[in-house]
mmCIF file of C-alpha atoms in Angstrom:
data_model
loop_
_atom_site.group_PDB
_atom_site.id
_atom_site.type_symbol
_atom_site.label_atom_id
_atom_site.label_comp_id
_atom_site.label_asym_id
_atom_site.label_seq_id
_atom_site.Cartn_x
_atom_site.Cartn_y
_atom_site.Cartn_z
ATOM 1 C CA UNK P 26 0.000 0.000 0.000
ATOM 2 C CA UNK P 27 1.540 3.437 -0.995
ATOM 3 C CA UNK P 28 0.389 6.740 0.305
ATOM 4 C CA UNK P 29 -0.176 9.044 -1.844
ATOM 5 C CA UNK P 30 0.756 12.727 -0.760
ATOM 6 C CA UNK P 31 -2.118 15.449 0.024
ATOM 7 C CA UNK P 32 -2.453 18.647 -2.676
ATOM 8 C CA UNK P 33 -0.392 20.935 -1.115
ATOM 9 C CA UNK P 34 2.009 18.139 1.258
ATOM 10 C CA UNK P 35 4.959 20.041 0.680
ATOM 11 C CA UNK P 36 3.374 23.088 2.369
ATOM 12 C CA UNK P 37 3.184 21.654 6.014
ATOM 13 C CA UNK P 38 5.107 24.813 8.102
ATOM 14 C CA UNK P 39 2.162 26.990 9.158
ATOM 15 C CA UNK P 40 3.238 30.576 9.679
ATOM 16 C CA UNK P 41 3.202 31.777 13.125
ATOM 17 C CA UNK P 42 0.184 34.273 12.611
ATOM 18 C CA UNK P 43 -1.877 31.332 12.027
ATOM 19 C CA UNK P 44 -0.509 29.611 14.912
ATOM 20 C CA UNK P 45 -1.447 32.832 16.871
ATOM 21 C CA UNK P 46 -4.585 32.885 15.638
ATOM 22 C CA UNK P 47 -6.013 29.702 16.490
ATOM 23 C CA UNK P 48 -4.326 29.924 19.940
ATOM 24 C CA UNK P 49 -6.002 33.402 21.039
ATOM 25 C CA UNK P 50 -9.807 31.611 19.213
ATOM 26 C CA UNK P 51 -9.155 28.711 21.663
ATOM 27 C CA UNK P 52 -8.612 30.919 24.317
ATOM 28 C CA UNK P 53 -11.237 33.404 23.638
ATOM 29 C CA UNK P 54 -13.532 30.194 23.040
ATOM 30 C CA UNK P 55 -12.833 28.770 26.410
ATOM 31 C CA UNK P 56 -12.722 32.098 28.507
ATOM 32 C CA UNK P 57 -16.541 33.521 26.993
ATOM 33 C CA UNK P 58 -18.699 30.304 27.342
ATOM 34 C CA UNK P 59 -21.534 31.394 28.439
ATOM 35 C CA UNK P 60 -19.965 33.460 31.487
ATOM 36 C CA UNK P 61 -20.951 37.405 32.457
ATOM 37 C CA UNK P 62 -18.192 40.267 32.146
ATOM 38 C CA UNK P 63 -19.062 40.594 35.953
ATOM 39 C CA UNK P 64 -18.052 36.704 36.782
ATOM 40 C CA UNK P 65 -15.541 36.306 34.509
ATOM 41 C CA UNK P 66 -13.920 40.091 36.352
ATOM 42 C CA UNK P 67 -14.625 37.895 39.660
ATOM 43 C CA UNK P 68 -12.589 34.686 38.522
ATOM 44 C CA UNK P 69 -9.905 37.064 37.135
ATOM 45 C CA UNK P 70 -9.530 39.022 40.371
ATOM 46 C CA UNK P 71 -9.393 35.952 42.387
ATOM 47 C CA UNK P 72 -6.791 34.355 40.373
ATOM 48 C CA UNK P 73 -4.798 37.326 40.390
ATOM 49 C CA UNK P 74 -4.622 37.998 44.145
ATOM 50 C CA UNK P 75 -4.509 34.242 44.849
ATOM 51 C CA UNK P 76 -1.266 33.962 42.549
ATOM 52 C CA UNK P 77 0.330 37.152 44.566
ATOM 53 C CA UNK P 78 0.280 35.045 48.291
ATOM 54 C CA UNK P 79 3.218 35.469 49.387
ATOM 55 C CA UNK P 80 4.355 31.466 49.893
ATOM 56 C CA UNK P 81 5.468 30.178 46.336
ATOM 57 C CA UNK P 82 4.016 27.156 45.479
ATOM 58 C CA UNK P 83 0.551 27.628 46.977
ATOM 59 C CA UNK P 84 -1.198 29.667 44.451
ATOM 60 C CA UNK P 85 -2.154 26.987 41.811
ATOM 61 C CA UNK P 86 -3.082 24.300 44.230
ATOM 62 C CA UNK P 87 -5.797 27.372 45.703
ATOM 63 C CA UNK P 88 -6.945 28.407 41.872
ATOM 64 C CA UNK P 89 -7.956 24.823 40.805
ATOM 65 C CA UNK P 90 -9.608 24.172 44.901
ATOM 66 C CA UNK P 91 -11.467 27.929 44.954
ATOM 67 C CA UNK P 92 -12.314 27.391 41.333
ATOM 68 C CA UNK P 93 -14.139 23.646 41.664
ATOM 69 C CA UNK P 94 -15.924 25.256 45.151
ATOM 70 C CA UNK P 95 -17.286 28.280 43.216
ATOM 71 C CA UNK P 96 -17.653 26.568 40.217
ATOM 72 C CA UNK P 97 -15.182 29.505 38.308
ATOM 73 C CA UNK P 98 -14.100 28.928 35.051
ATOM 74 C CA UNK P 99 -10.658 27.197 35.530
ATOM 75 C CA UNK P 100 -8.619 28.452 32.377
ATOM 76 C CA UNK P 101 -9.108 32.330 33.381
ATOM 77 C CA UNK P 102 -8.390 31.583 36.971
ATOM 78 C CA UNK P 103 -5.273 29.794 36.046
ATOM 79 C CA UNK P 104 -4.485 32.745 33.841
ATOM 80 C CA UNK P 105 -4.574 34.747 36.000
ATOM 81 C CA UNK P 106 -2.410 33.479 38.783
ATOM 82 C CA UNK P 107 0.132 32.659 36.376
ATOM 83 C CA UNK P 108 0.297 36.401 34.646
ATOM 84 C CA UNK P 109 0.362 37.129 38.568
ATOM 85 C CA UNK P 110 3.890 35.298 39.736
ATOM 86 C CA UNK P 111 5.800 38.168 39.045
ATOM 87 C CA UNK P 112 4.321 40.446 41.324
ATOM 88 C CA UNK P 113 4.056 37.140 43.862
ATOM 89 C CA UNK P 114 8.159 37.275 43.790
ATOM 90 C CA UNK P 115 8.405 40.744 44.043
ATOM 91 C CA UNK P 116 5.765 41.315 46.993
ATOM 92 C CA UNK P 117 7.233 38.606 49.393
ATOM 93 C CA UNK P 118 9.982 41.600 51.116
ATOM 94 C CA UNK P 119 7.042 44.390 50.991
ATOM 95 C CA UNK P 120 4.172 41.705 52.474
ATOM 96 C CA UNK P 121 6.695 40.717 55.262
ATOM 97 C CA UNK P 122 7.634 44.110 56.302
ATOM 98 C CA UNK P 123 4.260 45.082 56.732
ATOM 99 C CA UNK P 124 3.246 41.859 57.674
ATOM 100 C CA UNK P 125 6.111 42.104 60.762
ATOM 101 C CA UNK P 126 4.909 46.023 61.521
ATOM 102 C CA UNK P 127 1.041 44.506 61.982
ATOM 103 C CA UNK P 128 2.402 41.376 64.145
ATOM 104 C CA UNK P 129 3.164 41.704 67.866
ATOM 105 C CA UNK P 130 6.454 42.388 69.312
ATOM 106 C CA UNK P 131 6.745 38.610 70.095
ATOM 107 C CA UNK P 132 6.611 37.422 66.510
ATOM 108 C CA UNK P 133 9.690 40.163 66.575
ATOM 109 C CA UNK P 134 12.475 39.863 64.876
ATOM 110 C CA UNK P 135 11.884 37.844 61.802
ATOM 111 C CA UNK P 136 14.547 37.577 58.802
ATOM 112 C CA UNK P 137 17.083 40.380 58.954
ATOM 113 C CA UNK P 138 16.698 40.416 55.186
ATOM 114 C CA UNK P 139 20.362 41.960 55.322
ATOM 115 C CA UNK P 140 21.972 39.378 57.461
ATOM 116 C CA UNK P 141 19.968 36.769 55.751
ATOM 117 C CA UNK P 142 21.726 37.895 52.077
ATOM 118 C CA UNK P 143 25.398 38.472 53.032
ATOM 119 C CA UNK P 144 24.817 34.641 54.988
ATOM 120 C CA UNK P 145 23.450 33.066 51.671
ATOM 121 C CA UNK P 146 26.261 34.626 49.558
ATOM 122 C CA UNK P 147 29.077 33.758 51.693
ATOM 123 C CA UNK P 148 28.180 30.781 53.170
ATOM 124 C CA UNK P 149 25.007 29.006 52.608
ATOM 125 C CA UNK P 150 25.518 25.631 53.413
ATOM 126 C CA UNK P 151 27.276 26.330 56.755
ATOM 127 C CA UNK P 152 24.323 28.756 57.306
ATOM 128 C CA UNK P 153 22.115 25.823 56.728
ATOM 129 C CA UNK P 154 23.960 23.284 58.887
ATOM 130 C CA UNK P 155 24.939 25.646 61.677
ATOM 131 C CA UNK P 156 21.498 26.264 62.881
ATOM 132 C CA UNK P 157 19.098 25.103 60.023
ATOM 133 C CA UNK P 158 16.220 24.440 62.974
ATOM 134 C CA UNK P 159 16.447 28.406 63.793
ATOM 135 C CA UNK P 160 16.750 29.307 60.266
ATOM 136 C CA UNK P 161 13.527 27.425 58.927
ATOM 137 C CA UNK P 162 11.427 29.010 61.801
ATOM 138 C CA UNK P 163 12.677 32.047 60.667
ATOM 139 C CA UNK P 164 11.428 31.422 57.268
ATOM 140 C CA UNK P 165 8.509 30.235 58.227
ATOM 141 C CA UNK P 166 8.194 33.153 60.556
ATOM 142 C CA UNK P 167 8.905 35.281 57.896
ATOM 143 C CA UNK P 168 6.578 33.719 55.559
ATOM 144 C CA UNK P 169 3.700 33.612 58.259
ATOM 145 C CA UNK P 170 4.254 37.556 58.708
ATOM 146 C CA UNK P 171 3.822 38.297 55.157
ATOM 147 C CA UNK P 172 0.562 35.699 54.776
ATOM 148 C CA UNK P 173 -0.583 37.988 57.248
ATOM 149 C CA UNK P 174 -0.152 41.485 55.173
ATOM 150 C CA UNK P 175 -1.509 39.470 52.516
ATOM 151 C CA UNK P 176 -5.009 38.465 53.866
ATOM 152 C CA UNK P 177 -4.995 42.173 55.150
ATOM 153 C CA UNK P 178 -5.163 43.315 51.809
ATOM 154 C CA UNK P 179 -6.434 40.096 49.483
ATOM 155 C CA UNK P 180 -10.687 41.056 50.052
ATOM 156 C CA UNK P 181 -10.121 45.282 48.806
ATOM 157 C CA UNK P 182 -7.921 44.631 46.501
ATOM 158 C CA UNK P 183 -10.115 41.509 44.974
ATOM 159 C CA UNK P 184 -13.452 44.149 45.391
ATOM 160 C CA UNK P 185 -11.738 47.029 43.513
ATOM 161 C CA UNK P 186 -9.809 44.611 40.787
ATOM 162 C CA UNK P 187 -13.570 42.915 39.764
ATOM 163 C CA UNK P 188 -15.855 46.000 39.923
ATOM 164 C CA UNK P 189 -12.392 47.704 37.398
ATOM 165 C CA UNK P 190 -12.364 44.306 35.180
ATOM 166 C CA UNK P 191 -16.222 44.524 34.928
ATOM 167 C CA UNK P 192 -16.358 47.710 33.336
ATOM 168 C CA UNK P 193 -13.460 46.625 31.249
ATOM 169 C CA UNK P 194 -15.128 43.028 30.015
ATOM 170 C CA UNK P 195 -18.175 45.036 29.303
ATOM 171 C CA UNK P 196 -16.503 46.703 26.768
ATOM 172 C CA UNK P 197 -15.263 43.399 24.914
ATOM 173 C CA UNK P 198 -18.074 42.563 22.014
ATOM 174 C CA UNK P 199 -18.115 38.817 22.659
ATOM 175 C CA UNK P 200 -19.437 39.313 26.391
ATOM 176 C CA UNK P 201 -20.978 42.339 25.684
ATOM 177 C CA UNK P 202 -23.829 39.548 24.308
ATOM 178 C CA UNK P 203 -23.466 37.704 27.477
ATOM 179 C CA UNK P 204 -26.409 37.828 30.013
ATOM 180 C CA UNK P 205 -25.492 39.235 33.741
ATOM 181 C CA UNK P 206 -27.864 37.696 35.797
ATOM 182 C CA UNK P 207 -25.426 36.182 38.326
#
């Protein structure tokens, strides 16, 4: 049995605008079924300030749970909290130094983010075998103090992202069509 070649075999690279076209209808496919500008600006907003907690790791784990328990539309979500790691990295310092100002003086100190540097660039691994029982409740000291900034500031900031988003999905012509009865 011989296979004969399709009209147009030798024509298999598809350019990249194609490619990029197909990719943003899947996406736009999967992000307007059927939802509201207002819920899909409330899945948005949740991803987003789920993805900036300030323990790396957690976020994604917290999209998919949140999103099956409010039945949220898991691609945006996901979306979201990924387009949101950057600003997870750079908020852990700013979360924990707020996060140590709203703690009481007993949670006092946490990391000495200066000491903590010059000991990881000189020596880490004596750091870590010195006194690696003080250092990880440190970090997790550290971590628990900016979880606490975070919650502080994860319901405003989720309120003023959706009722901004919803103005901004309204605006899109593919939910504009969308009813908003949720």
């Amino acid at each position: 049995m011989q296979r004969v070649p399709a009209a147009g075999h030798n024509r298999v690279v598809m350019r990249i605008s194609d490619l990029r076209a197909a990719a943003v209808g899947r996406l736009r496919a999967c992000l307007v079924q059927g939802i509201s500008p207002r819920r899909l600006a409330f899945t948005v907003s949740i991803g987003f300030v789920l993805g900036c907690i300030p323990v790396v790791g957690v976020p994604t784990a917290l999209c998919v749970v949140l999103a099956l328990v409010l039945r949220l539309n898991q691609p945006a979500i996901q979306a979201a909290n990924y387009a949101a790691m950057p600003f997870q990295v750079a908020l852990i310092i700013p979360f924990a130094r707020l996060g140590g100002k709203l703690t009481p003086a007993g949670w006092q100190p946490a990391l000495n983010l200066t000491t903590l540097a010059s000991a990881l660039i000189h020596s880490p691994a004596r750091m870590m075998l010195h006194s690696s029982a003080s250092f990880l409740g440190q970090l997790g000291l550290f971590a628990l103090q900016a979880l606490v900034a975070w919650l502080l500031l994860a319901i405003p900031v989720v309120l003023l992202l959706t009722l901004a988003l919803t103005k901004v999905f309204r605006r899109v012509p593919a939910l504009a069509t969308v009813p908003t009865a949720d």
